[in-house]
CSV table of N, CA and C and ligand atoms in Angstrom, one decimal:
chain,number,residue,atom,x,y,z
A,1,MET,N,34.4,136.6,-5.6
A,1,MET,CA,34.2,135.8,-6.9
A,1,MET,C,33.4,136.3,-7.9
A,2,GLU,N,33.6,136.4,-8.9
A,2,GLU,CA,32.4,137.0,-9.9
A,2,GLU,C,31.2,136.6,-10.1
A,3,ASP,N,31.0,135.2,-10.4
A,3,ASP,CA,29.7,134.5,-10.5
A,3,ASP,C,29.1,133.9,-9.4
A,4,CYS,N,29.8,134.2,-8.1
A,4,CYS,CA,29.2,133.6,-7.0
A,4,CYS,C,28.2,134.5,-6.4
A,5,ILE,N,27.0,133.6,-6.1
A,5,ILE,CA,25.8,134.5,-5.7
A,5,ILE,C,26.0,134.9,-4.4
A,6,PHE,N,26.6,134.1,-3.3
A,6,PHE,CA,26.8,134.8,-2.1
A,6,PHE,C,28.0,135.7,-1.9
A,7,CYS,N,28.9,135.9,-2.9
A,7,CYS,CA,29.9,136.9,-3.2
A,7,CYS,C,29.0,138.3,-3.3
A,8,LYS,N,27.9,137.8,-4.3
A,8,LYS,CA,27.1,139.2,-4.9
A,8,LYS,C,26.2,139.7,-3.5
A,9,ILE,N,25.7,138.9,-2.6
A,9,ILE,CA,25.1,139.1,-1.5
A,9,ILE,C,25.9,140.0,-0.5
A,10,VAL,N,27.1,139.7,-0.4
A,10,VAL,CA,28.3,140.2,0.6
A,10,VAL,C,28.4,141.8,-0.1
A,11,LYS,N,28.3,141.7,-1.4
A,11,LYS,CA,28.8,143.2,-1.9
A,11,LYS,C,27.5,143.8,-2.2
A,12,GLY,N,26.4,143.4,-1.8
A,12,GLY,CA,24.9,144.1,-1.8
A,12,GLY,C,24.4,144.3,-3.4
A,13,GLU,N,25.1,143.4,-4.1
A,13,GLU,CA,24.6,143.3,-5.3
A,13,GLU,C,23.3,142.5,-5.6
A,14,LEU,N,23.0,141.7,-4.6
A,14,LEU,CA,21.8,140.8,-4.5
A,14,LEU,C,21.4,140.9,-3.1
A,15,PRO,N,20.0,140.9,-2.9
A,15,PRO,CA,19.3,141.3,-1.7
A,15,PRO,C,19.4,140.0,-0.6
A,16,CYS,N,19.2,140.1,0.6
A,16,CYS,CA,18.9,139.2,1.4
A,16,CYS,C,18.5,139.6,2.6
A,17,PHE,N,17.8,138.7,3.3
A,17,PHE,CA,17.2,139.1,4.8
A,17,PHE,C,18.3,139.0,5.9
A,18,LYS,N,19.0,139.8,5.9
A,18,LYS,CA,20.2,139.9,6.9
A,18,LYS,C,19.7,139.6,8.4
A,19,VAL,N,20.3,138.8,9.1
A,19,VAL,CA,20.1,138.9,10.6
A,19,VAL,C,21.3,139.3,11.3
A,20,TYR,N,22.5,139.2,10.9
A,20,TYR,CA,23.7,139.5,11.6
A,20,TYR,C,24.9,139.9,10.7
A,21,GLU,N,25.8,140.6,11.2
A,21,GLU,CA,26.8,141.0,10.3
A,21,GLU,C,28.2,141.2,11.2
A,22,ASP,N,29.3,140.8,10.9
A,22,ASP,CA,30.5,141.6,11.6
A,22,ASP,C,31.7,141.7,10.4
A,23,GLU,N,32.8,141.9,11.0
A,23,GLU,CA,33.8,142.1,9.8
A,23,GLU,C,34.2,140.9,8.9
A,24,ARG,N,33.8,139.8,9.4
A,24,ARG,CA,34.3,138.7,8.7
A,24,ARG,C,33.0,137.8,8.2
A,25,VAL,N,31.9,137.9,9.0
A,25,VAL,CA,30.9,137.1,8.4
A,25,VAL,C,29.5,137.8,8.1
A,26,LEU,N,28.5,137.1,7.6
A,26,LEU,CA,27.3,137.6,7.1
A,26,LEU,C,26.3,136.5,7.7
A,27,ALA,N,25.2,136.7,8.1
A,27,ALA,CA,24.3,135.5,8.5
A,27,ALA,C,22.8,136.0,7.9
A,28,PHE,N,22.1,135.3,7.0
A,28,PHE,CA,20.9,135.7,6.5
A,28,PHE,C,20.1,134.4,6.3
A,29,GLU,N,18.7,134.7,6.0
A,29,GLU,CA,17.6,133.6,6.1
A,29,GLU,C,17.9,133.0,4.8
A,30,ASP,N,17.7,131.6,4.8
A,30,ASP,CA,17.6,130.9,3.5
A,30,ASP,C,16.4,131.0,2.9
A,31,ILE,N,16.3,131.3,1.5
A,31,ILE,CA,15.1,131.7,0.7
A,31,ILE,C,14.3,130.2,0.4
A,32,ASN,N,15.0,129.3,0.7
A,32,ASN,CA,14.2,128.0,0.4
A,32,ASN,C,14.1,127.3,1.8
A,33,PRO,N,13.5,127.6,2.8
A,33,PRO,CA,13.8,127.2,4.2
A,33,PRO,C,13.3,125.7,4.4
A,34,ILE,N,13.9,125.0,5.0
A,34,ILE,CA,13.7,123.8,5.5
A,34,ILE,C,12.6,123.8,6.7
A,35,SER,N,13.0,124.9,7.4
A,35,SER,CA,12.0,125.0,8.5
A,35,SER,C,12.0,126.5,8.8
A,36,LYS,N,11.0,127.0,9.7
A,36,LYS,CA,11.2,128.5,10.0
A,36,LYS,C,12.5,128.9,10.8
A,37,GLY,N,13.1,129.8,10.3
A,37,GLY,CA,14.4,130.4,10.9
A,37,GLY,C,15.6,129.7,10.2
A,38,HIS,N,15.3,128.7,9.3
A,38,HIS,CA,16.6,128.6,8.6
A,38,HIS,C,17.5,129.4,8.0
A,39,THR,N,18.7,129.6,8.7
A,39,THR,CA,19.6,130.8,8.6
A,39,THR,C,21.0,130.1,8.1
A,40,LEU,N,21.6,130.9,7.2
A,40,LEU,CA,22.9,130.5,6.6
A,40,LEU,C,24.0,131.8,7.4
A,41,ILE,N,25.1,131.1,7.4
A,41,ILE,CA,26.2,132.0,7.9
A,41,ILE,C,27.4,131.8,7.1
A,42,ILE,N,27.8,132.9,6.4
A,42,ILE,CA,28.9,132.7,5.4
A,42,ILE,C,30.0,133.7,5.8
A,43,PRO,N,31.3,133.2,5.1
A,43,PRO,CA,32.4,134.3,5.4
A,43,PRO,C,32.2,135.3,4.4
A,44,LYS,N,32.6,136.6,4.7
A,44,LYS,CA,32.6,137.5,3.4
A,44,LYS,C,33.8,137.2,2.4
A,45,ASN,N,34.8,136.7,2.7
A,45,ASN,CA,35.7,136.4,1.9
A,45,ASN,C,35.3,134.9,1.3
A,46,HIS,N,35.5,134.9,-0.2
A,46,HIS,CA,35.0,133.8,-0.9
A,46,HIS,C,36.1,132.6,-0.5
A,47,ALA,N,35.3,131.6,-0.1
A,47,ALA,CA,36.0,130.2,0.0
A,47,ALA,C,35.1,129.1,-0.3
A,48,GLU,N,35.5,128.0,-1.0
A,48,GLU,CA,34.3,127.2,-1.4
A,48,GLU,C,33.8,126.1,-0.4
A,49,ASN,N,34.7,125.9,0.5
A,49,ASN,CA,34.4,124.7,1.4
A,49,ASN,C,35.3,124.7,2.4
A,50,LEU,N,35.2,123.6,3.4
A,50,LEU,CA,35.9,123.3,4.4
A,50,LEU,C,37.4,123.3,4.4
A,51,TRP,N,37.8,122.8,3.1
A,51,TRP,CA,39.2,122.8,2.9
A,51,TRP,C,39.8,124.4,2.4
A,52,GLN,N,39.0,125.1,2.0
A,52,GLN,CA,39.7,126.1,1.6
A,52,GLN,C,39.5,127.3,2.5
A,53,ILE,N,38.5,127.4,3.5
A,53,ILE,CA,38.1,128.6,4.5
A,53,ILE,C,39.4,128.8,5.3
A,54,SER,N,39.8,130.0,5.5
A,54,SER,CA,41.0,130.2,6.8
A,54,SER,C,40.6,129.9,7.9
A,55,PRO,N,41.4,129.6,8.8
A,55,PRO,CA,41.3,129.3,10.1
A,55,PRO,C,40.4,130.5,10.8
A,56,ASP,N,40.7,131.6,10.5
A,56,ASP,CA,40.3,132.9,10.9
A,56,ASP,C,38.9,132.8,10.7
A,57,ASP,N,38.6,132.9,9.5
A,57,ASP,CA,37.1,132.8,9.1
A,57,ASP,C,36.3,131.9,9.7
A,58,LEU,N,36.9,130.7,9.8
A,58,LEU,CA,36.1,129.3,10.4
A,58,LEU,C,35.8,129.6,11.8
A,59,THR,N,36.9,130.3,12.4
A,59,THR,CA,36.5,130.7,13.8
A,59,THR,C,35.3,131.5,13.9
A,60,ALA,N,35.5,132.6,13.0
A,60,ALA,CA,34.3,133.6,12.9
A,60,ALA,C,33.0,133.0,12.8
A,61,ILE,N,32.9,132.0,11.9
A,61,ILE,CA,31.7,131.3,11.5
A,61,ILE,C,31.1,130.9,12.7
A,62,HIS,N,32.1,130.0,13.4
A,62,HIS,CA,31.4,129.3,14.6
A,62,HIS,C,31.2,130.3,15.9
A,63,LEU,N,31.9,131.3,16.0
A,63,LEU,CA,31.6,132.1,17.2
A,63,LEU,C,30.2,132.8,16.7
A,64,ALA,N,29.9,133.2,15.4
A,64,ALA,CA,28.7,134.1,15.0
A,64,ALA,C,27.6,133.0,15.1
A,65,SER,N,27.9,131.4,15.0
A,65,SER,CA,26.8,130.4,15.0
A,65,SER,C,26.4,130.4,16.4
A,66,LYS,N,27.1,130.5,17.4
A,66,LYS,CA,26.6,130.6,18.9
A,66,LYS,C,25.7,132.2,19.0
A,67,LYS,N,26.1,133.0,18.5
A,67,LYS,CA,25.3,134.3,18.8
A,67,LYS,C,24.0,134.2,18.0
A,68,VAL,N,24.1,133.7,16.6
A,68,VAL,CA,22.7,133.5,15.9
A,68,VAL,C,21.8,132.5,16.6
A,69,ALA,N,22.4,131.2,16.9
A,69,ALA,CA,21.5,130.1,17.3
A,69,ALA,C,20.9,130.8,18.8
A,70,THR,N,21.7,131.6,19.5
A,70,THR,CA,21.1,131.9,20.8
A,70,THR,C,19.9,133.1,20.6
A,71,ALA,N,20.2,133.8,19.5
A,71,ALA,CA,18.9,134.7,19.0
A,71,ALA,C,17.9,133.8,18.6
A,72,ILE,N,18.2,132.7,17.6
A,72,ILE,CA,17.1,131.8,17.2
A,72,ILE,C,16.4,131.3,18.3
A,73,LYS,N,17.0,131.0,19.4
A,73,LYS,CA,16.4,130.2,20.5
A,73,LYS,C,15.4,131.3,21.4
A,74,GLN,N,15.9,132.4,21.5
A,74,GLN,CA,15.3,133.5,22.1
A,74,GLN,C,13.9,133.9,21.1
A,75,ALA,N,14.3,133.9,19.7
A,75,ALA,CA,13.0,134.5,19.0
A,75,ALA,C,12.0,133.5,18.7
A,76,LEU,N,12.3,132.2,18.6
A,76,LEU,CA,11.6,131.1,17.9
A,76,LEU,C,11.4,130.0,19.1
A,77,ASN,N,11.8,130.0,20.1
A,77,ASN,CA,11.8,128.9,21.2
A,77,ASN,C,11.8,127.7,20.5
A,78,PRO,N,12.6,127.3,19.5
A,78,PRO,CA,12.6,125.9,18.9
A,78,PRO,C,12.9,124.7,20.0
A,79,LEU,N,12.3,123.5,19.4
A,79,LEU,CA,12.8,122.3,20.1
A,79,LEU,C,14.2,121.8,20.1
A,80,GLY,N,14.8,122.6,19.0
A,80,GLY,CA,16.3,122.4,18.8
A,80,GLY,C,16.8,123.1,17.6
A,81,VAL,N,18.0,123.1,17.4
A,81,VAL,CA,18.6,123.6,16.2
A,81,VAL,C,19.7,122.9,15.7
A,82,ALA,N,19.4,122.3,14.4
A,82,ALA,CA,20.7,121.5,13.7
A,82,ALA,C,21.5,122.4,12.8
A,83,THR,N,22.8,122.0,13.0
A,83,THR,CA,23.7,122.8,12.1
A,83,THR,C,24.4,121.8,11.2
A,84,LEU,N,24.5,122.2,9.9
A,84,LEU,CA,25.0,121.3,8.7
A,84,LEU,C,25.8,122.0,7.8
A,85,GLN,N,26.8,121.5,7.2
A,85,GLN,CA,27.4,122.1,6.4
A,85,GLN,C,28.1,121.3,5.4
A,86,LEU,N,27.8,121.5,4.1
A,86,LEU,CA,28.2,120.5,3.0
A,86,LEU,C,29.3,121.0,2.3
A,87,ASN,N,30.3,120.0,1.9
A,87,ASN,CA,31.4,120.2,1.1
A,87,ASN,C,31.5,119.4,-0.1
A,88,GLY,N,31.1,119.9,-1.2
A,88,GLY,CA,31.3,119.1,-2.6
A,88,GLY,C,30.0,118.8,-3.1
A,89,LYS,N,30.2,118.8,-4.3
A,89,LYS,CA,28.6,118.5,-5.2
A,89,LYS,C,28.2,117.0,-4.8
A,90,GLY,N,29.2,116.1,-4.5
A,90,GLY,CA,28.9,114.7,-4.3
A,90,GLY,C,28.0,114.6,-3.1
A,91,VAL,N,27.8,115.5,-2.2
A,91,VAL,CA,27.1,115.6,-0.9
A,91,VAL,C,25.9,116.9,-1.1
A,92,ASN,N,25.8,116.9,-2.3
A,92,ASN,CA,24.6,118.1,-2.6
A,92,ASN,C,24.9,119.6,-2.2
A,93,GLN,N,26.3,119.8,-2.2
A,93,GLN,CA,26.6,121.4,-2.0
A,93,GLN,C,26.2,122.0,-3.2
A,94,LEU,N,25.3,122.9,-3.2
A,94,LEU,CA,24.6,123.5,-4.3
A,94,LEU,C,25.4,124.9,-4.6
A,95,VAL,N,25.7,125.6,-3.6
A,95,VAL,CA,26.3,126.9,-3.6
A,95,VAL,C,27.7,126.8,-3.1
A,96,MET,N,28.6,127.1,-4.1
A,96,MET,CA,30.1,126.7,-4.0
A,96,MET,C,30.8,127.9,-3.1
A,97,HIS,N,30.1,128.3,-2.3
A,97,HIS,CA,30.7,129.4,-1.2
A,97,HIS,C,30.4,128.9,0.1
A,98,TYR,N,31.3,128.6,0.9
A,98,TYR,CA,31.1,128.0,2.4
A,98,TYR,C,29.9,128.7,3.2
A,99,HIS,N,29.2,127.9,3.4
A,99,HIS,CA,28.0,128.4,4.3
A,99,HIS,C,27.8,127.2,5.3
A,100,LEU,N,27.4,127.6,6.7
A,100,LEU,CA,26.8,126.9,7.6
A,100,LEU,C,25.4,127.1,7.9
A,101,HIS,N,24.7,125.7,7.7
A,101,HIS,CA,23.2,126.2,7.9
A,101,HIS,C,22.8,126.0,9.5
A,102,LEU,N,21.9,126.8,9.9
A,102,LEU,CA,21.5,126.6,11.2
A,102,LEU,C,19.9,126.4,10.8
A,103,VAL,N,19.6,125.2,11.3
A,103,VAL,CA,18.3,124.7,11.0
A,103,VAL,C,17.5,124.3,12.4
A,104,PRO,N,16.5,125.4,12.6
A,104,PRO,CA,15.7,125.3,13.9
A,104,PRO,C,14.5,124.4,13.6
A,105,ARG,N,14.2,123.4,14.6
A,105,ARG,CA,12.8,122.9,14.5
A,105,ARG,C,11.9,123.4,15.6
A,106,SER,N,10.7,123.8,15.0
A,106,SER,CA,9.7,124.4,16.2
A,106,SER,C,8.7,123.2,16.5
A,107,ASP,N,7.9,123.5,17.6
A,107,ASP,CA,7.1,122.5,18.1
A,107,ASP,C,5.9,122.1,17.1
A,108,ASP,N,5.5,123.1,16.0
A,108,ASP,CA,4.4,122.7,15.0
A,108,ASP,C,5.1,122.2,13.9
A,109,GLU,N,6.5,121.9,13.8
A,109,GLU,CA,7.0,121.3,12.6
A,109,GLU,C,7.4,119.7,12.8
A,110,PRO,N,7.4,119.2,11.5
A,110,PRO,CA,7.5,117.7,11.6
A,110,PRO,C,9.3,117.6,11.7
A,111,GLU,N,9.5,116.4,12.2
A,111,GLU,CA,11.0,116.1,12.5
A,111,GLU,C,11.9,116.5,11.1
A,112,LEU,N,12.9,116.9,11.3
A,112,LEU,CA,13.9,117.3,10.1
A,112,LEU,C,14.4,116.1,9.5
A,113,SER,N,14.3,116.0,8.4
A,113,SER,CA,15.0,114.7,7.7
A,113,SER,C,16.4,114.6,7.9
A,114,ILE,N,17.1,115.9,7.9
A,114,ILE,CA,18.4,115.9,8.3
A,114,ILE,C,19.1,115.4,9.4
A,115,THR,N,18.1,115.1,10.3
A,115,THR,CA,18.6,114.6,11.6
A,115,THR,C,17.9,113.2,11.9
A,116,ALA,N,17.5,112.6,10.9
A,116,ALA,CA,16.4,111.6,11.4
A,116,ALA,C,17.0,110.2,10.6
A,117,TRP,N,18.3,110.0,10.6
A,117,TRP,CA,18.9,108.9,10.2
A,117,TRP,C,18.7,107.7,11.2
A,118,GLU,N,18.8,106.5,10.8
A,118,GLU,CA,18.7,105.3,11.6
A,118,GLU,C,20.0,104.7,11.9
A,119,LEU,N,20.0,104.6,13.3
A,119,LEU,CA,21.4,103.9,13.7
A,119,LEU,C,21.3,102.5,13.5
A,120,GLU,N,22.5,102.0,12.7
A,120,GLU,CA,22.7,100.6,12.4
A,120,GLU,C,24.0,100.4,12.7
A,121,GLN,N,24.4,99.3,13.8
A,121,GLN,CA,25.6,99.0,14.2
A,121,GLN,C,26.6,98.7,13.0
A,122,GLY,N,27.7,99.2,12.8
A,122,GLY,CA,28.7,98.8,11.8
A,122,GLY,C,29.7,97.7,12.1
A,123,ASP,N,30.4,97.5,10.9
A,123,ASP,CA,31.6,96.5,11.0
A,123,ASP,C,32.7,97.0,11.8
A,124,MET,N,32.9,96.7,13.1
A,124,MET,CA,34.0,97.1,13.9
A,124,MET,C,35.4,97.1,13.4
A,125,GLU,N,35.7,96.0,12.5
A,125,GLU,CA,37.0,95.8,11.9
A,125,GLU,C,37.0,96.9,10.8
A,126,ALA,N,36.3,97.1,10.1
A,126,ALA,CA,36.2,98.2,8.8
A,126,ALA,C,36.2,99.6,9.5
A,127,ILE,N,35.6,99.7,10.6
A,127,ILE,CA,35.5,101.2,11.3
A,127,ILE,C,36.9,101.5,12.0
A,128,ARG,N,37.7,100.4,12.5
A,128,ARG,CA,38.7,100.6,12.9
A,128,ARG,C,39.8,101.0,11.9
A,129,ALA,N,39.8,100.2,10.8
A,129,ALA,CA,40.7,100.3,9.8
A,129,ALA,C,40.4,101.7,9.1
A,130,THR,N,39.2,102.1,8.9
A,130,THR,CA,39.1,103.4,8.3
A,130,THR,C,39.5,104.6,9.1
A,131,GLY,N,39.3,104.4,10.6
A,131,GLY,CA,39.7,105.4,11.5
A,131,GLY,C,41.2,105.3,11.5
A,132,GLU,N,42.0,104.3,11.4
A,132,GLU,CA,43.4,104.2,11.2
A,132,GLU,C,43.9,104.9,9.9
A,133,LYS,N,43.1,104.9,9.0
A,133,LYS,CA,43.5,105.4,7.8
A,133,LYS,C,43.4,106.9,7.7
A,134,ILE,N,42.4,107.6,8.4
A,134,ILE,CA,42.2,108.9,8.3
A,134,ILE,C,43.2,109.3,9.3
A,135,SER,N,43.6,108.8,10.5
A,135,SER,CA,44.2,108.9,11.4
A,135,SER,C,45.7,109.2,10.8
A,136,ALA,N,46.1,108.3,10.2
A,136,ALA,CA,47.4,108.2,9.5
A,136,ALA,C,47.8,109.3,8.3
A,137,ALA,N,46.3,109.8,8.0
A,137,ALA,CA,46.8,111.1,6.9
A,137,ALA,C,46.6,112.3,7.4
A,138,LEU,N,46.4,112.5,9.0
A,138,LEU,CA,46.5,113.9,9.7
A,138,LEU,C,48.0,114.2,9.6
A,139,VAL,N,48.0,115.7,9.2
A,139,VAL,CA,49.3,116.3,9.3
A,139,VAL,C,49.6,117.2,10.5
B,1,AMP,P1,23.7,123.8,-0.1
B,1,AMP,O1,24.9,124.2,-0.9
B,1,AMP,O2,23.2,122.5,-0.6
B,1,AMP,O3,24.5,123.5,1.4
B,1,AMP,O4,22.4,124.8,0.0
B,1,AMP,C1,22.5,126.0,-0.6
B,1,AMP,C2,21.6,126.9,0.2
B,1,AMP,O5,21.5,128.1,-0.2
B,1,AMP,C3,20.2,126.4,-0.3
B,1,AMP,O6,19.5,126.1,1.2
B,1,AMP,C4,19.5,127.6,-0.7
B,1,AMP,O7,17.9,127.6,-0.3
B,1,AMP,C5,20.2,128.6,-0.4
B,1,AMP,N1,20.4,129.9,-1.1
B,1,AMP,C6,20.6,129.7,-2.5
B,1,AMP,N2,20.3,131.1,-2.9
B,1,AMP,C7,20.0,131.7,-2.0
B,1,AMP,C8,19.8,133.3,-1.9
B,1,AMP,N3,19.9,134.1,-2.7
B,1,AMP,N4,19.6,133.7,-0.6
B,1,AMP,C9,19.3,133.0,0.3
B,1,AMP,N5,19.5,131.5,0.3
B,1,AMP,C10,19.9,131.0,-1.0
B,2,ZN,ZN1,31.6,133.6,-3.1
């Protein structure tokens, strides 16, 4: 896609700090890292989000995430690694080319805000009704 920065990275028109590549995916360091080792994994084929990405590319992303997360564990020995993937401007997706975030937390780093939500028990009737609505929409 013409104006997509991640497509430009795939084509070599913009630089990146590459950590992994195979025929379908590319993984590189996020240049505004939430933590040390914050890495993005993207499909080489442009797809905006989870609704658009092909099953084969999605599979490749997740197989690559295991490889890269294993390398992060080996290289940085983090306390843990969070994975995160945003779909839509309404949830703050900024780059409209599918990307999976791998966000490690090392022992000298504060708790990650993306993993620190408070648990508060919900309304069981509302949860049941919403679950049924989603389930009924599955094809
Ligand atoms: P989001 O779309 O909100 O899931 O996040 C987009 C992510 O892409 C942010 O964490 C940015 O720091 C990151 N980002 C944007 N441009 C680049 C770039 N040229 N190289 C590496 N990371 C980038
Ligand atoms: Zn793109």
